[in-house]
PDB file of C-alpha atoms in Angstrom:
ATOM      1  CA  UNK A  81      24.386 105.635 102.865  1.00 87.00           C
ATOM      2  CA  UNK A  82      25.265 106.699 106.287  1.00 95.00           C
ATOM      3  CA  UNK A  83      28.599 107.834 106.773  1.00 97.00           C
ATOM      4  CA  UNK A  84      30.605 107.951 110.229  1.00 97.00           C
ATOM      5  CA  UNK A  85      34.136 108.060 112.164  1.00 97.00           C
ATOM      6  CA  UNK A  86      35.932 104.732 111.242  1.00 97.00           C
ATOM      7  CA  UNK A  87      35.726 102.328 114.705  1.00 96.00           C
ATOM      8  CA  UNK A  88      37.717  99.554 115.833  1.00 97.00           C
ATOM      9  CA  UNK A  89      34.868  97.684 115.231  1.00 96.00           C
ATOM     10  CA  UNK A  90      35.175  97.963 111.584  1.00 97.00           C
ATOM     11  CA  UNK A  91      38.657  97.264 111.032  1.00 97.00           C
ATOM     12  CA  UNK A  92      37.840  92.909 110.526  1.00 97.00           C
ATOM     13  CA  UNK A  93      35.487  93.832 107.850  1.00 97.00           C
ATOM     14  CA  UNK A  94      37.731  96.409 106.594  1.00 97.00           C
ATOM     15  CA  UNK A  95      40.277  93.867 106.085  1.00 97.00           C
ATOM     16  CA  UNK A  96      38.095  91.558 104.539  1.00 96.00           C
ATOM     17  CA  UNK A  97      36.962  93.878 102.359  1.00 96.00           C
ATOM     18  CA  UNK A  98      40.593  95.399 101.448  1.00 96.00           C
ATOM     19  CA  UNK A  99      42.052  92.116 101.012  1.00 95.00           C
ATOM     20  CA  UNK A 100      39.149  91.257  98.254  1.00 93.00           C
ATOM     21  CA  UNK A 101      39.564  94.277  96.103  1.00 91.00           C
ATOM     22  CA  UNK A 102      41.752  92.635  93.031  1.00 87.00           C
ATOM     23  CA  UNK A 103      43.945  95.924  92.325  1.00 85.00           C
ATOM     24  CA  UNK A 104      45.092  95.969  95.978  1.00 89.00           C
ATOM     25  CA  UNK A 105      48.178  93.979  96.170  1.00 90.00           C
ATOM     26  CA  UNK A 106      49.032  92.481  99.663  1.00 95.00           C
ATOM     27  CA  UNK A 107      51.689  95.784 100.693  1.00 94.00           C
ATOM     28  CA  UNK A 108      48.906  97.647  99.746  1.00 94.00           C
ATOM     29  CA  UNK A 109      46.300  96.142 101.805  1.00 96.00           C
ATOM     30  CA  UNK A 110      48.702  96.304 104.746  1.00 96.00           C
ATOM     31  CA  UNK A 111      49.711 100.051 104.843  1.00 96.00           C
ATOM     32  CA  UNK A 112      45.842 101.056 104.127  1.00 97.00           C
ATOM     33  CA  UNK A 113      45.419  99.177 107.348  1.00 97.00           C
ATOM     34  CA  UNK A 114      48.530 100.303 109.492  1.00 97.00           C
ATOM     35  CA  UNK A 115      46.332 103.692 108.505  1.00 97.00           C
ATOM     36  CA  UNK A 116      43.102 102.809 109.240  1.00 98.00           C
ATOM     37  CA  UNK A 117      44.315 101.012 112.948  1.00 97.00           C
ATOM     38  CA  UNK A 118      46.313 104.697 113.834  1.00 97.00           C
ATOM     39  CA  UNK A 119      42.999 106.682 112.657  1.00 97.00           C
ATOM     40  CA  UNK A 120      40.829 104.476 114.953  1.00 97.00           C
ATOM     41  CA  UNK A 121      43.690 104.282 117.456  1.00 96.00           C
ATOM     42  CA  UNK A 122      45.213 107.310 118.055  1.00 94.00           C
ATOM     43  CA  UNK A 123      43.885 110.034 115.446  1.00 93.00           C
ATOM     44  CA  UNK A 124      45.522 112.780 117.620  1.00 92.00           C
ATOM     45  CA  UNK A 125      48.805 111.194 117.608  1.00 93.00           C
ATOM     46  CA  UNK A 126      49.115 110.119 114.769  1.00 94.00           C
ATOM     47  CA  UNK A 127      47.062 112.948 113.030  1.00 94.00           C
ATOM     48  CA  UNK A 128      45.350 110.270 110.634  1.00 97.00           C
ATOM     49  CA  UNK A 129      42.123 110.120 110.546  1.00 97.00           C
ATOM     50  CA  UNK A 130      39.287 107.776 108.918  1.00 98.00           C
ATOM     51  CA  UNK A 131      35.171 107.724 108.058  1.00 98.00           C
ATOM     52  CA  UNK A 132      33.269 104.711 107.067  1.00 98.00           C
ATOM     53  CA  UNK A 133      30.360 104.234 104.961  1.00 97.00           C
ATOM     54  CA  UNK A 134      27.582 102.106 106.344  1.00 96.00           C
ATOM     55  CA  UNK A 135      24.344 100.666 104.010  1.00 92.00           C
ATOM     56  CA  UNK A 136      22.305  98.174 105.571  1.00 89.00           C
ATOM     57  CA  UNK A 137      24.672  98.002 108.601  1.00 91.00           C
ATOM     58  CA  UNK A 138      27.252  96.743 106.516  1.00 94.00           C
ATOM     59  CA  UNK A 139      30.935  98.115 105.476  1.00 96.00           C
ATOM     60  CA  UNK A 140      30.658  99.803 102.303  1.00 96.00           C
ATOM     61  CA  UNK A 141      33.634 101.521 102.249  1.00 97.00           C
ATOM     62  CA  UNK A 142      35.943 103.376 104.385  1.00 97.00           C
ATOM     63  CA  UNK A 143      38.579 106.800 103.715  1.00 98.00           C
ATOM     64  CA  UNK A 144      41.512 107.843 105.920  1.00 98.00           C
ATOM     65  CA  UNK A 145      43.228 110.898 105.559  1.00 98.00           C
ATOM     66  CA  UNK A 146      46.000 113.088 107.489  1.00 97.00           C
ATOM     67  CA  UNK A 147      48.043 116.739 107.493  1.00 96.00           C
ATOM     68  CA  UNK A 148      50.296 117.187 104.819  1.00 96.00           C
ATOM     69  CA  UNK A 149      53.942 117.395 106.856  1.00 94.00           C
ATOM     70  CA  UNK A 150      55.445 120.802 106.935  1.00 95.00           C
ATOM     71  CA  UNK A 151      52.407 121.893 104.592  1.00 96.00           C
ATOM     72  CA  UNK A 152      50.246 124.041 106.791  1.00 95.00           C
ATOM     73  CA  UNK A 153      46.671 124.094 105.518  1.00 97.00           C
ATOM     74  CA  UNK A 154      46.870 120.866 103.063  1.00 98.00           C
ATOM     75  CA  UNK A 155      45.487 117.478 103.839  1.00 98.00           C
ATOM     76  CA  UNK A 156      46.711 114.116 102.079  1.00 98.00           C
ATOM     77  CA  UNK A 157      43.705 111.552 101.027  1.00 98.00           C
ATOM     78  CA  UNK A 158      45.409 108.228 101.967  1.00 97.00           C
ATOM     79  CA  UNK A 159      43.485 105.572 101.250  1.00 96.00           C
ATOM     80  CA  UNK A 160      39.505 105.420  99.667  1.00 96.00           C
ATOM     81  CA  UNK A 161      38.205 102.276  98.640  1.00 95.00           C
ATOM     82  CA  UNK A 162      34.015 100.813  98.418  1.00 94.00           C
ATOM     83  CA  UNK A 163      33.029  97.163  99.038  1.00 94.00           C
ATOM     84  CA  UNK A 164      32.760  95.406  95.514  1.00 89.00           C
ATOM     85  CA  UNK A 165      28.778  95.128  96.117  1.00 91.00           C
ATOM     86  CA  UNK A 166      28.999  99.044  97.085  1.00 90.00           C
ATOM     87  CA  UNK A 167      30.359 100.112  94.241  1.00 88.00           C
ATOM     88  CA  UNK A 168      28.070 102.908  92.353  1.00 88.00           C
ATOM     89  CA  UNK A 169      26.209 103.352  94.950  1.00 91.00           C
ATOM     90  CA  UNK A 170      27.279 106.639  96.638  1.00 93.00           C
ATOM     91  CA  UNK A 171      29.705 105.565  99.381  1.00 95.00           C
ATOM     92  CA  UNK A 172      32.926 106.893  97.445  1.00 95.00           C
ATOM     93  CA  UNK A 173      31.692 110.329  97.266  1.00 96.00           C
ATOM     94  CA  UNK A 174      29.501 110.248 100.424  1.00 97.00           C
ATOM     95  CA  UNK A 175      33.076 109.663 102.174  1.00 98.00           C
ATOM     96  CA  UNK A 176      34.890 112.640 100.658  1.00 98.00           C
ATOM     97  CA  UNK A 177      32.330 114.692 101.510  1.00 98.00           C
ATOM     98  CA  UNK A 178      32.574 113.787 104.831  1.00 98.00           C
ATOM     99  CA  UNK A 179      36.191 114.161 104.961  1.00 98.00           C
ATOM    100  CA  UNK A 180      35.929 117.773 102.898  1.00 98.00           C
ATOM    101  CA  UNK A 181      33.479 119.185 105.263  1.00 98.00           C
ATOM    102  CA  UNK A 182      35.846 117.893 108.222  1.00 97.00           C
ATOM    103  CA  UNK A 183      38.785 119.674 106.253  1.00 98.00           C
ATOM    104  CA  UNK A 184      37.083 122.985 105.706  1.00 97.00           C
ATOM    105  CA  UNK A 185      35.748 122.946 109.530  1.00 96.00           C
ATOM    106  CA  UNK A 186      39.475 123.085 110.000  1.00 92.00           C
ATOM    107  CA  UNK A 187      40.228 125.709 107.723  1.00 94.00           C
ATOM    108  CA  UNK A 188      42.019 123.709 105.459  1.00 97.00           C
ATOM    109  CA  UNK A 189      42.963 124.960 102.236  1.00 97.00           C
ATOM    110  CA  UNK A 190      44.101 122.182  99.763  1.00 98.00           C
ATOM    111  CA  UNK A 191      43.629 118.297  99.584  1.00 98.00           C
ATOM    112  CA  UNK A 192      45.897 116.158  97.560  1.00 98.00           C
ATOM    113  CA  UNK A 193      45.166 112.579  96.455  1.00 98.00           C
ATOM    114  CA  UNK A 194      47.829 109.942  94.831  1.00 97.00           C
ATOM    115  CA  UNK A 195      46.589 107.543  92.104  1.00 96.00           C
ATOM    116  CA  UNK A 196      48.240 104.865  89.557  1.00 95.00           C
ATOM    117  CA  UNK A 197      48.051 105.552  85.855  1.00 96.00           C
ATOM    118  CA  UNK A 198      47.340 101.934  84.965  1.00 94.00           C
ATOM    119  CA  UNK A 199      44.048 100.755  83.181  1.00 93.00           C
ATOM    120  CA  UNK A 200      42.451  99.077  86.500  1.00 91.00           C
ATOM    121  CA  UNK A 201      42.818 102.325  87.873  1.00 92.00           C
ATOM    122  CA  UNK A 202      40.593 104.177  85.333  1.00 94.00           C
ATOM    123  CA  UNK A 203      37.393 104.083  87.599  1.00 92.00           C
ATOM    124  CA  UNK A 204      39.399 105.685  90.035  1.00 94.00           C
ATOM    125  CA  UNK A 205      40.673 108.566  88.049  1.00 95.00           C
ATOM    126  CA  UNK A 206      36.965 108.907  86.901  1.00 96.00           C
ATOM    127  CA  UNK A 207      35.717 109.073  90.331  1.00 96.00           C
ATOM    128  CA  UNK A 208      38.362 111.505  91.465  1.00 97.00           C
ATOM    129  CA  UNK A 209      37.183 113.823  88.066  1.00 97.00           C
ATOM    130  CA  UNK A 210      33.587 114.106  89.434  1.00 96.00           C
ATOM    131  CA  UNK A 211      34.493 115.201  92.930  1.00 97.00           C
ATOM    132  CA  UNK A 212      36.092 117.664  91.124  1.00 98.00           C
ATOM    133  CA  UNK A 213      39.426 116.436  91.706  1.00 98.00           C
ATOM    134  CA  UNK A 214      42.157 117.996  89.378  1.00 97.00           C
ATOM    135  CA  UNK A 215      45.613 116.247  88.040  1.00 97.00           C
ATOM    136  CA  UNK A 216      48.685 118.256  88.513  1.00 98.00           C
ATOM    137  CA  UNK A 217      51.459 116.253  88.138  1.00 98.00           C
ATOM    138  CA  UNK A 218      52.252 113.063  86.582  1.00 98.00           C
ATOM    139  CA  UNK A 219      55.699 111.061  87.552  1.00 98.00           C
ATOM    140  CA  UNK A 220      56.723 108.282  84.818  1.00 98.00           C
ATOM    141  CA  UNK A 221      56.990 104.978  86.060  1.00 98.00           C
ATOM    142  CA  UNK A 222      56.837 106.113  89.775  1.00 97.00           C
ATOM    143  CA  UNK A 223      55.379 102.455  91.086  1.00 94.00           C
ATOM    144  CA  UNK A 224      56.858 100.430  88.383  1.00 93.00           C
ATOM    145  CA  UNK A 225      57.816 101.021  84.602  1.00 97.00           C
ATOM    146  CA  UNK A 226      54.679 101.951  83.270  1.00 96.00           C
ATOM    147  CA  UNK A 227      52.496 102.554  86.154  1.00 96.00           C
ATOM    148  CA  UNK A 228      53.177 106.218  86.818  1.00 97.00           C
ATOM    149  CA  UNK A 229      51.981 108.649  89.555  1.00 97.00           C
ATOM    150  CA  UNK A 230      48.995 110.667  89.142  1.00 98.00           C
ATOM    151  CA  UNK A 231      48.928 113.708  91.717  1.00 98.00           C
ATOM    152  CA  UNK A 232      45.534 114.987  91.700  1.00 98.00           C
ATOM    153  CA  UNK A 233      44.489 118.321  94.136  1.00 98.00           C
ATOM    154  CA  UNK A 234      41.451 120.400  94.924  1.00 98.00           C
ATOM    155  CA  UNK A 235      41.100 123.625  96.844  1.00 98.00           C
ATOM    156  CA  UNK A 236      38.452 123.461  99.573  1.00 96.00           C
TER     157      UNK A 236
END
């Protein structure tokens, strides 16, 4: 898995890829991408940036992530998400590794990561428990009643 700054190239098969992952509704789909066109576009601007994951010279997956406003030191994980046939495979946690070693080159302190709590969202929580990944707060029926927040951190 090779792992590397998000291009414009990628952001067709990005889009592809985003609009075939099931739990991604269509608002979804589109603010990941408004994110991953200002990373690509104007990262220093915008302060967003984004990595992609690459097998076979293929999109496996892609991560953006920006400052924390008015939190000096913290860094918000935006979006994270693997191609279906990527999935398992190492690109999820080749990509936060990438974006973690950015962070701490950067002296940054604490990442935070927002999840849902519903069951399609169980891999995700699992994934986000072995990268060590820690819940911290947990707002009821945040997205819709039911589906509730799940604030995860970890201190680099």
């Amino acid at each position: 898995m090779h792992v590397r700054p998000l291009l414009e190239a990628d952001l067709p098969p990005l889009r592809a890829m985003l609009e075939g992952i099931v739990e991604f509704r269509p608002d979804e789909v589109t603010c990941a991408m408004e994110l991953a066109e200002l990373a690509v576009r104007d990262p220093d601007g915008s302060g967003y940036h984004g990595f992609a994951a690459e097998q076979e010279g293929r999109l496996a997956g892609f991560l953006t992530y920006g400052p924390t406003p008015l939190a000096p030191g913290t860094w918000d994980l935006y979006w994270i998400a693997s191609a279906a046939w990527a999935r398992g495979k190492g690109a999820g946690s080749a990509l936060v590794r990438a974006m973690e070693a950015a962070l701490k080159k950067q002296k940054a302190r604490l990442v935070r990561v927002e999840t849902s709590s519903i069951t399609e969202y169980e891999p995700t929580r699992t994934f986000y428990d072995r990268m060590k990944y820690l819940p911290v707060s947990v707002i009821k029926d945040f997205y819709h009643p039911g589906d509730d927040l799940v604030i995860l951190t970890k201190r680099l």
